[in-house]
PDB file of C-alpha atoms in Angstrom:
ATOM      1  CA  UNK A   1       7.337  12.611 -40.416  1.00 34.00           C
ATOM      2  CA  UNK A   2       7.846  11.317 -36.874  1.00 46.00           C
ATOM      3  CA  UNK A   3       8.272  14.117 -34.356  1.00 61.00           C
ATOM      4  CA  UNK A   4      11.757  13.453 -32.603  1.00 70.00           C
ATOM      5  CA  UNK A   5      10.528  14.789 -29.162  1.00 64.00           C
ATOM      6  CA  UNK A   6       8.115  11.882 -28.997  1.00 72.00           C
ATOM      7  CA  UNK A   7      10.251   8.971 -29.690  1.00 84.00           C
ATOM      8  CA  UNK A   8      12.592   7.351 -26.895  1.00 90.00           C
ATOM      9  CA  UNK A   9      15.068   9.279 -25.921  1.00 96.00           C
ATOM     10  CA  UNK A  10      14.426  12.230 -28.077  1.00 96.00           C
ATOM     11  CA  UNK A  11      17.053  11.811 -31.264  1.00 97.00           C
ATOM     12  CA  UNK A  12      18.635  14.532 -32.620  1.00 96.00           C
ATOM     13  CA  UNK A  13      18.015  14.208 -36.425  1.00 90.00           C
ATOM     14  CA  UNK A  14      19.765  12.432 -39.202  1.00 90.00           C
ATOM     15  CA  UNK A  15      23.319  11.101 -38.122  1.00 94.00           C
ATOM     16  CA  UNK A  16      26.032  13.663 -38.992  1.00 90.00           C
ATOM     17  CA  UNK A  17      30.419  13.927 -38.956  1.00 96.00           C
ATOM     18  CA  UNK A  18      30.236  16.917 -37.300  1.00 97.00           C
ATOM     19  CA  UNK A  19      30.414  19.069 -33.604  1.00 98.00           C
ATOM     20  CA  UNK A  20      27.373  16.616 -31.131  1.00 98.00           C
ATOM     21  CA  UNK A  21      28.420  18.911 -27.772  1.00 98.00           C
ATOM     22  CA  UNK A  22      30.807  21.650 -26.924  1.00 98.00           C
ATOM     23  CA  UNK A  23      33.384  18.991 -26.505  1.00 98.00           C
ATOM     24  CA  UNK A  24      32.576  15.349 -28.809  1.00 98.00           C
ATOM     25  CA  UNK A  25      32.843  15.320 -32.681  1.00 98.00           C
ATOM     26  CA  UNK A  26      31.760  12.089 -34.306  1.00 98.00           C
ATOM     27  CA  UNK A  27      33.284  10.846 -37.079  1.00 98.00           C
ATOM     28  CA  UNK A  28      30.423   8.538 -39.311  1.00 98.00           C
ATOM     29  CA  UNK A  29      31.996   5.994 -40.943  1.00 98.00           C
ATOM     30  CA  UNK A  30      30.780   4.557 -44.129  1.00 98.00           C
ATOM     31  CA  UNK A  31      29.469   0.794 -42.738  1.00 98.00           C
ATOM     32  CA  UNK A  32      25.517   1.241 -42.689  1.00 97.00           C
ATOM     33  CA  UNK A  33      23.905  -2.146 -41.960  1.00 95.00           C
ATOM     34  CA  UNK A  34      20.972  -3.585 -40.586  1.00 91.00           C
ATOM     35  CA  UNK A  35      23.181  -3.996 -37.320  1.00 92.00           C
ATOM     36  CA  UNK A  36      25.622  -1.184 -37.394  1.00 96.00           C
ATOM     37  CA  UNK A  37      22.272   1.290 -38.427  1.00 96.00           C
ATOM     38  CA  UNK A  38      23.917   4.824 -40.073  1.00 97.00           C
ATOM     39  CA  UNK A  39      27.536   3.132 -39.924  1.00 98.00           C
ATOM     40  CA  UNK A  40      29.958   3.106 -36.490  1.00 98.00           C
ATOM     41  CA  UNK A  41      30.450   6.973 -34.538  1.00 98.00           C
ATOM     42  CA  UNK A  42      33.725   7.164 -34.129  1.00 99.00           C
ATOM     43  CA  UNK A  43      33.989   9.989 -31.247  1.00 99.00           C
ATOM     44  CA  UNK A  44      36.733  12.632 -31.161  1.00 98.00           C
ATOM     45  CA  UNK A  45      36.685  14.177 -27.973  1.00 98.00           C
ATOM     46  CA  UNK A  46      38.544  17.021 -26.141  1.00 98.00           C
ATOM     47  CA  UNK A  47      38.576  20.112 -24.229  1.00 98.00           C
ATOM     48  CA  UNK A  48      37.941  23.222 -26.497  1.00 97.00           C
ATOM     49  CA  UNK A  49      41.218  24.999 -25.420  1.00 97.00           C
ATOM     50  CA  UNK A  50      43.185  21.762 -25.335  1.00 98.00           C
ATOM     51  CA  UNK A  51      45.862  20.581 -28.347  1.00 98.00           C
ATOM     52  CA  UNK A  52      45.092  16.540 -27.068  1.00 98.00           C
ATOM     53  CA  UNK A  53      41.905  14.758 -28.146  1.00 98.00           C
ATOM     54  CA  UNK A  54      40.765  11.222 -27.283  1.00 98.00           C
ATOM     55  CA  UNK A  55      39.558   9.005 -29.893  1.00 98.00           C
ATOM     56  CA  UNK A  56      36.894   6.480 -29.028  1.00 99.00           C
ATOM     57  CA  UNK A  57      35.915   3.214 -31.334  1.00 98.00           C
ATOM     58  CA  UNK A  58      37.943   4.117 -34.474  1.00 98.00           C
ATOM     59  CA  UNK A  59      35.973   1.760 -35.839  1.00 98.00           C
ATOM     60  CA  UNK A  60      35.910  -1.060 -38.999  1.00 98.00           C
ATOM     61  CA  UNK A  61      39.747  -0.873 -40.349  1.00 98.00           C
ATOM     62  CA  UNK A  62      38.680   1.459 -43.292  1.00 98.00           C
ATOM     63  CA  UNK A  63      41.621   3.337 -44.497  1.00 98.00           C
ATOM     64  CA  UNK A  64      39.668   5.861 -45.749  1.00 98.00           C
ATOM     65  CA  UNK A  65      37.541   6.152 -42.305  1.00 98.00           C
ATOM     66  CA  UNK A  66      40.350   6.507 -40.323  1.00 98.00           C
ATOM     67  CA  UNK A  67      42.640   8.837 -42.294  1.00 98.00           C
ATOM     68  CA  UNK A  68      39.170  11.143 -41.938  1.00 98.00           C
ATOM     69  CA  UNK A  69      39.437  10.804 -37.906  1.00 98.00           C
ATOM     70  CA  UNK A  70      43.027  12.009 -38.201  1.00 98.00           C
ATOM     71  CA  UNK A  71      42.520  14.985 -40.435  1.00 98.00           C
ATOM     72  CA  UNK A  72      39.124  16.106 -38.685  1.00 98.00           C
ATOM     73  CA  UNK A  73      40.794  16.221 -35.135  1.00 98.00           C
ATOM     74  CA  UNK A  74      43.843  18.173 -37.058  1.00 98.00           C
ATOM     75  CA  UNK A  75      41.138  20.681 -38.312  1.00 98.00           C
ATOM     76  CA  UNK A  76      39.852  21.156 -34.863  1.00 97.00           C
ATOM     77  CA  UNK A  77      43.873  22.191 -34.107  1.00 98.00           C
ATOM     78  CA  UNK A  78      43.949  18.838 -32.152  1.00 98.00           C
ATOM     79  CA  UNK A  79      46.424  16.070 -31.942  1.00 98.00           C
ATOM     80  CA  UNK A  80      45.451  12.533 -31.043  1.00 98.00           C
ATOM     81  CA  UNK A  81      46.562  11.602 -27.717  1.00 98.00           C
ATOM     82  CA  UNK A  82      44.499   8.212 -26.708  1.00 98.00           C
ATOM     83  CA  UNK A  83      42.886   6.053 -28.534  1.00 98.00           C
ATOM     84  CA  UNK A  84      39.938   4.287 -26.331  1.00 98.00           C
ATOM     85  CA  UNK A  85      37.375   0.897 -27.098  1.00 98.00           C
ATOM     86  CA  UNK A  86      33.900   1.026 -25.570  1.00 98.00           C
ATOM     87  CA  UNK A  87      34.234  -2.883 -26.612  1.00 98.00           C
ATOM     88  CA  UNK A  88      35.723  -5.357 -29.199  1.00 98.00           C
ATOM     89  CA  UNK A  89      33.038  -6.004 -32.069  1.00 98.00           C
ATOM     90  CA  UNK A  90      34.795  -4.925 -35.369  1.00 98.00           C
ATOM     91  CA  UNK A  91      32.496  -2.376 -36.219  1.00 98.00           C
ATOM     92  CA  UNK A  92      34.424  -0.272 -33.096  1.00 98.00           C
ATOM     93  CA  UNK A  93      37.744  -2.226 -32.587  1.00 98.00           C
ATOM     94  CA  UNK A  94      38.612  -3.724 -36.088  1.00 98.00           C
ATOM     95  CA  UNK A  95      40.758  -0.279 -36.956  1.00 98.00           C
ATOM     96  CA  UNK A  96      42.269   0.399 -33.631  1.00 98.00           C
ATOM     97  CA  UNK A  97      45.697  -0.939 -34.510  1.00 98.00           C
ATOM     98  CA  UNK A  98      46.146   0.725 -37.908  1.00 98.00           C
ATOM     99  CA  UNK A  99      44.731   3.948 -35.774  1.00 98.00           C
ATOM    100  CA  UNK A 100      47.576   3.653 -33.284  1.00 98.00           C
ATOM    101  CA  UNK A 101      50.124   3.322 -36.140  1.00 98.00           C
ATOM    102  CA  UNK A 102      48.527   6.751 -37.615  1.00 98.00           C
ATOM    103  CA  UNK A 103      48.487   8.551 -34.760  1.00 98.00           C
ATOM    104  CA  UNK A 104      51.275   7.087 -32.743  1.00 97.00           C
ATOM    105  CA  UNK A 105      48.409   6.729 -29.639  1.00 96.00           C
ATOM    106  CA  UNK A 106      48.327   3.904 -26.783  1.00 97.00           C
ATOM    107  CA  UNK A 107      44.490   1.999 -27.278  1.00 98.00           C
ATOM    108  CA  UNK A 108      43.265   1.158 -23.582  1.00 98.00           C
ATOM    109  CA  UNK A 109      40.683  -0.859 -23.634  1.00 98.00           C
ATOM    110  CA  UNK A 110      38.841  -3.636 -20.855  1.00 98.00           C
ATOM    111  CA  UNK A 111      39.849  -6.369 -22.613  1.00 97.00           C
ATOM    112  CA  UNK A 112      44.197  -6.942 -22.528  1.00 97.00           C
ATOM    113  CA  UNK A 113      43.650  -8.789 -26.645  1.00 97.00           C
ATOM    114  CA  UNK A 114      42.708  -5.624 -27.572  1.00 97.00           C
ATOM    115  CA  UNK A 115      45.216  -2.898 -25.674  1.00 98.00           C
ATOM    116  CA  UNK A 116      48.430  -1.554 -27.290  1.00 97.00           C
ATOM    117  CA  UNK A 117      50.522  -0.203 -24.273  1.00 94.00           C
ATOM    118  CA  UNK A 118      50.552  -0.846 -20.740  1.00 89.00           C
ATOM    119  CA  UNK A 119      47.605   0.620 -19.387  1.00 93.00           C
ATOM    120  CA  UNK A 120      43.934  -0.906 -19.427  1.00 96.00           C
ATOM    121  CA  UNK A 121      40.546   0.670 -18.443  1.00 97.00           C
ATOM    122  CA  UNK A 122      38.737  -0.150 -15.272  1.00 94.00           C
ATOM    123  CA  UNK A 123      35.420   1.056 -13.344  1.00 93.00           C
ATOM    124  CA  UNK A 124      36.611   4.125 -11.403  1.00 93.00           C
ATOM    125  CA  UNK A 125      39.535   5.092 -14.028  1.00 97.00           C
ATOM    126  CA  UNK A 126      39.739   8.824 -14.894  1.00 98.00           C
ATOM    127  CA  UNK A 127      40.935   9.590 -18.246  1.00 98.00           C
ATOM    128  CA  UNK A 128      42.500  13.398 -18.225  1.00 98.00           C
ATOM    129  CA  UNK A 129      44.066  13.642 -21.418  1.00 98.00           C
ATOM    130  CA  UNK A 130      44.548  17.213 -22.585  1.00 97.00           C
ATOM    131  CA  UNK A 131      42.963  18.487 -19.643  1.00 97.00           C
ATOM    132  CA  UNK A 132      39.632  16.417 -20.154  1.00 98.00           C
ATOM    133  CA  UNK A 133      37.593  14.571 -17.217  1.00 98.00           C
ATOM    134  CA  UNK A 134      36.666  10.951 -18.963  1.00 98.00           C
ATOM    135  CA  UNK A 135      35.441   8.827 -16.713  1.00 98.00           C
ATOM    136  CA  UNK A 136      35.378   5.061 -16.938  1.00 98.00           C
ATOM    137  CA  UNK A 137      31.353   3.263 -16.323  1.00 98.00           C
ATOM    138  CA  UNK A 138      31.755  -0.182 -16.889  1.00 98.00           C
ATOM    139  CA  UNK A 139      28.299  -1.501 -18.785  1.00 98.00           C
ATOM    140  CA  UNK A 140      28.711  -4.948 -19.572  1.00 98.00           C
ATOM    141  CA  UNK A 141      25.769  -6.854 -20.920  1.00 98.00           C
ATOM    142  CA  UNK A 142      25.706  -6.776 -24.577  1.00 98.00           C
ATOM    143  CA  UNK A 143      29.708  -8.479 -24.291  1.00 98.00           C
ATOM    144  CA  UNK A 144      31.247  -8.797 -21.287  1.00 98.00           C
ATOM    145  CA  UNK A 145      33.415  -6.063 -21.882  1.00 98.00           C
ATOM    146  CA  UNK A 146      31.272  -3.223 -22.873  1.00 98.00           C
ATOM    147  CA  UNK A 147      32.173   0.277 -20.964  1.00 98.00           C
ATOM    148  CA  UNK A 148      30.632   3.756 -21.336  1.00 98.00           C
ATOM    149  CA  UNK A 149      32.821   7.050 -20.757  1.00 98.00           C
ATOM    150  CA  UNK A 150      30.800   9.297 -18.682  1.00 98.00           C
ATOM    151  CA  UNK A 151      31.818  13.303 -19.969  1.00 98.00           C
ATOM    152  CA  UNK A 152      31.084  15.032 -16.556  1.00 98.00           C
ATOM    153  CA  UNK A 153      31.844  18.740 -18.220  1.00 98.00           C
ATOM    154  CA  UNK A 154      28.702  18.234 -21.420  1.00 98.00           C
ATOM    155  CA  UNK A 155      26.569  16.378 -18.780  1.00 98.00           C
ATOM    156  CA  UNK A 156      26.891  13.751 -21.788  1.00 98.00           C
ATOM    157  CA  UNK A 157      27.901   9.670 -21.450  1.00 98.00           C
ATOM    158  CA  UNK A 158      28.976   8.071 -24.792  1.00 99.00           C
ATOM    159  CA  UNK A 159      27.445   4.439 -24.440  1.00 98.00           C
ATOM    160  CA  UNK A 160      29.402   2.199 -27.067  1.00 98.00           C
ATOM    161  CA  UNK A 161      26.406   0.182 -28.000  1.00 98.00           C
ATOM    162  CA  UNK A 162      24.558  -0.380 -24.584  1.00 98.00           C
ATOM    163  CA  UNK A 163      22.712   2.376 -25.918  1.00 98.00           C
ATOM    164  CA  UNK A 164      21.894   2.859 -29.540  1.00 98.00           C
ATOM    165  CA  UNK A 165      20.831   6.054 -30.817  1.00 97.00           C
ATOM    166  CA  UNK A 166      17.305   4.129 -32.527  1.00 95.00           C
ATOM    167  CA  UNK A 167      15.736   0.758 -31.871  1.00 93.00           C
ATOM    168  CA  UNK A 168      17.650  -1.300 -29.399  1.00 94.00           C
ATOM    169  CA  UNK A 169      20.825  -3.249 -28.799  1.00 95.00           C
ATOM    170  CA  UNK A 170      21.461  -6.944 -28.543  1.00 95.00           C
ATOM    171  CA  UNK A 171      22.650  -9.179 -25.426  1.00 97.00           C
ATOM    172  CA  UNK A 172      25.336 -11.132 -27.603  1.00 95.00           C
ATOM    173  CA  UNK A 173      25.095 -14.687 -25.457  1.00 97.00           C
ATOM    174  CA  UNK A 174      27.049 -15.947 -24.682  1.00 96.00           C
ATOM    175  CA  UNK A 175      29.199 -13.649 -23.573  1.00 97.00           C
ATOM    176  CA  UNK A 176      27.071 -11.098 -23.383  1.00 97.00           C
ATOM    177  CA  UNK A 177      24.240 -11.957 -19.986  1.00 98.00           C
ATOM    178  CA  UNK A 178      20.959 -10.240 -20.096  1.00 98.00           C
ATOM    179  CA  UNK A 179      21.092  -9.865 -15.771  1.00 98.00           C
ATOM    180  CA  UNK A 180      24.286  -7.730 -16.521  1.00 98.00           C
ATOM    181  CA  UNK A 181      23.014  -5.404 -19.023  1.00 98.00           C
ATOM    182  CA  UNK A 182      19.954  -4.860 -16.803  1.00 98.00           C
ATOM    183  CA  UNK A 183      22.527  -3.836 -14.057  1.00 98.00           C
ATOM    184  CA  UNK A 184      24.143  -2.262 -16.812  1.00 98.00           C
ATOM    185  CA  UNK A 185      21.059   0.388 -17.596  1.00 98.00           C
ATOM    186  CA  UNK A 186      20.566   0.891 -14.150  1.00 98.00           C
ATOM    187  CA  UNK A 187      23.679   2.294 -13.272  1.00 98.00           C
ATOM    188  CA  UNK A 188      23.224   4.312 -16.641  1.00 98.00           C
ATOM    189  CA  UNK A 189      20.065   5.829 -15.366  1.00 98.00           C
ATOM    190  CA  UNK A 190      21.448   6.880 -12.128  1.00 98.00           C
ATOM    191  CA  UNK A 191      24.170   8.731 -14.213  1.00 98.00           C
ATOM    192  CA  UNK A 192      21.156  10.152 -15.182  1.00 98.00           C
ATOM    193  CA  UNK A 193      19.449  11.237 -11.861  1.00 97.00           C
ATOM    194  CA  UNK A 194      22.455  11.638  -9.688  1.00 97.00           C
ATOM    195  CA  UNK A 195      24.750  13.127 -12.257  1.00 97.00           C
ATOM    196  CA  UNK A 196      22.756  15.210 -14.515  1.00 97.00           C
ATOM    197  CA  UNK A 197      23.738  13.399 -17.486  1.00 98.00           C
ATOM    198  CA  UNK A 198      21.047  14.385 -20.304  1.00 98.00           C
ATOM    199  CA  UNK A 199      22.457  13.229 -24.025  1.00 98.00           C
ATOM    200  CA  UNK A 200      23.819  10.014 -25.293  1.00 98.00           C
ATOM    201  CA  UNK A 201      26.589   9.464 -27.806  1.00 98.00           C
ATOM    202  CA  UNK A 202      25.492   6.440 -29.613  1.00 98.00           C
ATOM    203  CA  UNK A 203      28.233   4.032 -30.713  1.00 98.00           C
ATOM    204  CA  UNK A 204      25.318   4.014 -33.541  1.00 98.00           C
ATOM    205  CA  UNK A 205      22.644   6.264 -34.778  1.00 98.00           C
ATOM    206  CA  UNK A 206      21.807  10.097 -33.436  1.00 98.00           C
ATOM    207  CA  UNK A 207      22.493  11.091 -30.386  1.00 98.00           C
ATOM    208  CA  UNK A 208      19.862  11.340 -27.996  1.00 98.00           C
ATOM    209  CA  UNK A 209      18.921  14.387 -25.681  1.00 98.00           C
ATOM    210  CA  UNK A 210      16.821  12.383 -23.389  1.00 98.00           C
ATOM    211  CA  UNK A 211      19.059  10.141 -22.042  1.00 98.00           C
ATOM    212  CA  UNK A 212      16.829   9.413 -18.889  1.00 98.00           C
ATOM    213  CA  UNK A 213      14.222   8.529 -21.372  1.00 98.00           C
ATOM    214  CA  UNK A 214      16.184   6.145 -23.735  1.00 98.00           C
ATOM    215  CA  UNK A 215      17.810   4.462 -20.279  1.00 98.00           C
ATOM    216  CA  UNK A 216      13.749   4.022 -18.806  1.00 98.00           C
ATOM    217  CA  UNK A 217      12.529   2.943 -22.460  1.00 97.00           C
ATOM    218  CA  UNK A 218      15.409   0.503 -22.514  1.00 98.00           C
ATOM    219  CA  UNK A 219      14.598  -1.315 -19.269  1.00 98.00           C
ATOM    220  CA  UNK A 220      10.950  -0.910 -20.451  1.00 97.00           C
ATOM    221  CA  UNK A 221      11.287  -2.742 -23.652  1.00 96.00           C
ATOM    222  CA  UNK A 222      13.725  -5.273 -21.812  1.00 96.00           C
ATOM    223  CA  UNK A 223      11.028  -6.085 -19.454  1.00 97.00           C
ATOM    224  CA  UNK A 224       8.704  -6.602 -22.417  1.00 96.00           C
ATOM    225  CA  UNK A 225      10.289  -9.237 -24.398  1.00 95.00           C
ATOM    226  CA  UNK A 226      11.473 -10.998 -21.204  1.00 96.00           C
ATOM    227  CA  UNK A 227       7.656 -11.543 -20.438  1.00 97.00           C
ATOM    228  CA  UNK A 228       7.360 -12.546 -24.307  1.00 96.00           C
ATOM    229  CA  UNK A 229       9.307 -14.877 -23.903  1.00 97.00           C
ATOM    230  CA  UNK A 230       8.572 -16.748 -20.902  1.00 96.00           C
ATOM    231  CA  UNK A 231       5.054 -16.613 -22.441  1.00 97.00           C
ATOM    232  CA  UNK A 232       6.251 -18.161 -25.319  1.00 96.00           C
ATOM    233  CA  UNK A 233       7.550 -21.141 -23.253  1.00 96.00           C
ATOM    234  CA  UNK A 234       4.948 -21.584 -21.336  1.00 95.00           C
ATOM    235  CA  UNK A 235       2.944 -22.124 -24.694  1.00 95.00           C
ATOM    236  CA  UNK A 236       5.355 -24.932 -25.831  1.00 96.00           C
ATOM    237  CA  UNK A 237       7.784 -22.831 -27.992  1.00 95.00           C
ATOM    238  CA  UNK A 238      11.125 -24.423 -26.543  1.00 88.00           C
ATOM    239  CA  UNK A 239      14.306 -23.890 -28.288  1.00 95.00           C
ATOM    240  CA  UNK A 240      15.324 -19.781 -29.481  1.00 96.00           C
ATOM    241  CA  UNK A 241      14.536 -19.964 -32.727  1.00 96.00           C
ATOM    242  CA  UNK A 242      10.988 -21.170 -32.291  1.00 96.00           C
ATOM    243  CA  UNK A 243      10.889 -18.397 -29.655  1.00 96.00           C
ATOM    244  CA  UNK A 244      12.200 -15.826 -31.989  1.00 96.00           C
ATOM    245  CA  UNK A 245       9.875 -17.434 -34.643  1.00 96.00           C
ATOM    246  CA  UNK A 246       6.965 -16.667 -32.202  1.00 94.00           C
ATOM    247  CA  UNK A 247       7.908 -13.318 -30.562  1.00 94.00           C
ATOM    248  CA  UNK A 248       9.746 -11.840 -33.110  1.00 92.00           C
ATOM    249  CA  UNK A 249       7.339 -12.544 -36.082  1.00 91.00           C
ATOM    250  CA  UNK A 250       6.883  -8.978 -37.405  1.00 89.00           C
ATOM    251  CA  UNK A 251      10.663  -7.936 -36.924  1.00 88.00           C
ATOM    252  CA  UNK A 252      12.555  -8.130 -40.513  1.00 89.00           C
ATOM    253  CA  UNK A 253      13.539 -11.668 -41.064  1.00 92.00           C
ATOM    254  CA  UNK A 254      16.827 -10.465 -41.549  1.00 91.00           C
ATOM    255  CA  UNK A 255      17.503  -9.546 -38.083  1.00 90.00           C
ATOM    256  CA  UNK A 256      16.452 -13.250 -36.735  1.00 94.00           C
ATOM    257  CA  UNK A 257      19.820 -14.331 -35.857  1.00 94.00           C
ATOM    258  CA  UNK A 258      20.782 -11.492 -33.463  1.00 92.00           C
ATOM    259  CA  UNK A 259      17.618 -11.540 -32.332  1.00 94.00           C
ATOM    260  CA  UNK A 260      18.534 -15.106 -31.289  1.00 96.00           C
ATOM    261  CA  UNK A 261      21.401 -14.484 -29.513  1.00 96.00           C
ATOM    262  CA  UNK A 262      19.267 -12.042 -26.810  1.00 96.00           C
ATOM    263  CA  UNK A 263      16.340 -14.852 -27.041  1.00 97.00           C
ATOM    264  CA  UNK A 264      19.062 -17.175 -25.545  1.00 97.00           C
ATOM    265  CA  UNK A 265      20.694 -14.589 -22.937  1.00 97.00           C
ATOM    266  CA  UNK A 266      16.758 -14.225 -21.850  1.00 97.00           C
ATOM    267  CA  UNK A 267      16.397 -18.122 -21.464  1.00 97.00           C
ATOM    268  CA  UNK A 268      19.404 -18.444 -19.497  1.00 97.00           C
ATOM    269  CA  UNK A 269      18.191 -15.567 -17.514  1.00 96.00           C
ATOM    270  CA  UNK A 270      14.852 -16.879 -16.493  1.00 96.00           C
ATOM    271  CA  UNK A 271      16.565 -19.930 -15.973  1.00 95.00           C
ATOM    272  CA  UNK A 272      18.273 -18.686 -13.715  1.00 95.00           C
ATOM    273  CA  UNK A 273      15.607 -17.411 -11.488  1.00 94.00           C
ATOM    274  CA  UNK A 274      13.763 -20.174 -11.977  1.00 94.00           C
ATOM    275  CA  UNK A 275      11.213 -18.376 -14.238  1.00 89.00           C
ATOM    276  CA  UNK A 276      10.714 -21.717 -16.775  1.00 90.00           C
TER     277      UNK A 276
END
């Protein structure tokens, strides 16, 4: 067995439904893939004392699934108040609308397709539902409208998937830029050093208790494959899939075509800065 300390970001365990700090619950639902890893979290959070919780990513419209996120906040003696999207993949969004009708809830979200109700999310926004301080950290990078919800009071920020809980996201090109989501881990890792935050909740996988060290591994590994890759050109390997096909080559076949999509956010990126 792997000792959890040493890996990136120091993982918790084996991904649980159940209490992850004094004031987020996760909800696992049942969609484990190669891309979703475990299945989707589907975060229930709230002050302890408060009657109002905040759901984030209900996640894949799974009856089943969401009925669960319903009944576990009742357990908890909570009602929800606010439903919230970290971004619009199904895996996170898909169930939002059959979650409103449950729970009679508003979804706020970045992008207006995927709001019900008036009210949007932008960098800055506070959410204070129940008595709770949720604030709004926009990440975009793997799509253009990832966000993250910094928890100020568990010195906790729940990451959507900027930030998986093992192995590492994809930049979903195009709308999804690689020079964003560097941006993107950078403002996640001052979180880290100005704000004290120390533990991620993963949109997938366990949480993390390191989150300084997942951030730092993150813009490690980035920095990695982006020198792969512009290796790989230089040696004649042109289009992305002869790139993944070079740099990817032990990585389970299966996981090619995602792979792809960062491969192509990388090209444009170096591109960019004149790199090839």
């Amino acid at each position: 067995m792997s000792d959890a300390a040493a890996l990136p970001g120091q993982p918790r365990g084996a991904v649980v439904s159940g209490p992850a700090t004094a004031r987020a619950v996760n909800v696992l639902a049942p969609n484990p893939s190669a891309m979703t890893l475990d299945g989707t979290n589907t975060w229930i959070v709230a002050e302890p004392d408060s009657d109002l919780a905040v759901v984030i990513d209900p996640g894949p419209l799974d009856e089943g699934h969401l009925r669960r996120v319903v009944e576990t906040a009742e357990r908890l003696g909570k009602r929800v108040g606010l439903t919230l999207l970290t971004h619009g993949h199904p895996d996170h969004a898909e169930g939002a609308v059959r979650f409103a009708e449950l729970t009679r809830t508003s979804v706020r979200a970045l992008d207006p397709a995927l709001r019900l109700g008036d009210e949007g999310l932008a960098a800055g926004d506070v959410i204070t539902t129940g008595g709770l301080e949720l604030r709004v950290v926009p990440t975009p990078g793997h799509t253009s409208d990832s966000l993250s919800f910094h928890l100020p009071a568990d010195r906790a920020v729940l990451t959507g998937d900027t930030v998986l809980g093992r192995g590492t996201t994809i930049v979903a090109h195009p709308d999804g830029r690689l020079g964003d989501y560097l941006d993107s881990l950078r403002r996640l890792r001052s979180l880290t050093v100005d704000d004290g935050v120390h533990t991620v909740l993963p949109g997938h996988g366990p949480v993390l208790e390191d989150a300084q060290g997942a951030v730092e591994f993150y813009l490690a590994h980035r920095a990695h494959r982006l020198a792969q890759v512009e290796t790989a050109v230089e040696n004649g390997h042109r289009t992305a899939a002869e790139v993944v096909a070079h740099v990817y080559a032990d990585v389970d076949r299966s996981l090619w075509p995602a792979a792809e999509l960062s491969v192509r956010a990388q090209l444009e990126y170096l591109r960019e800065h004149g790199l090839i």
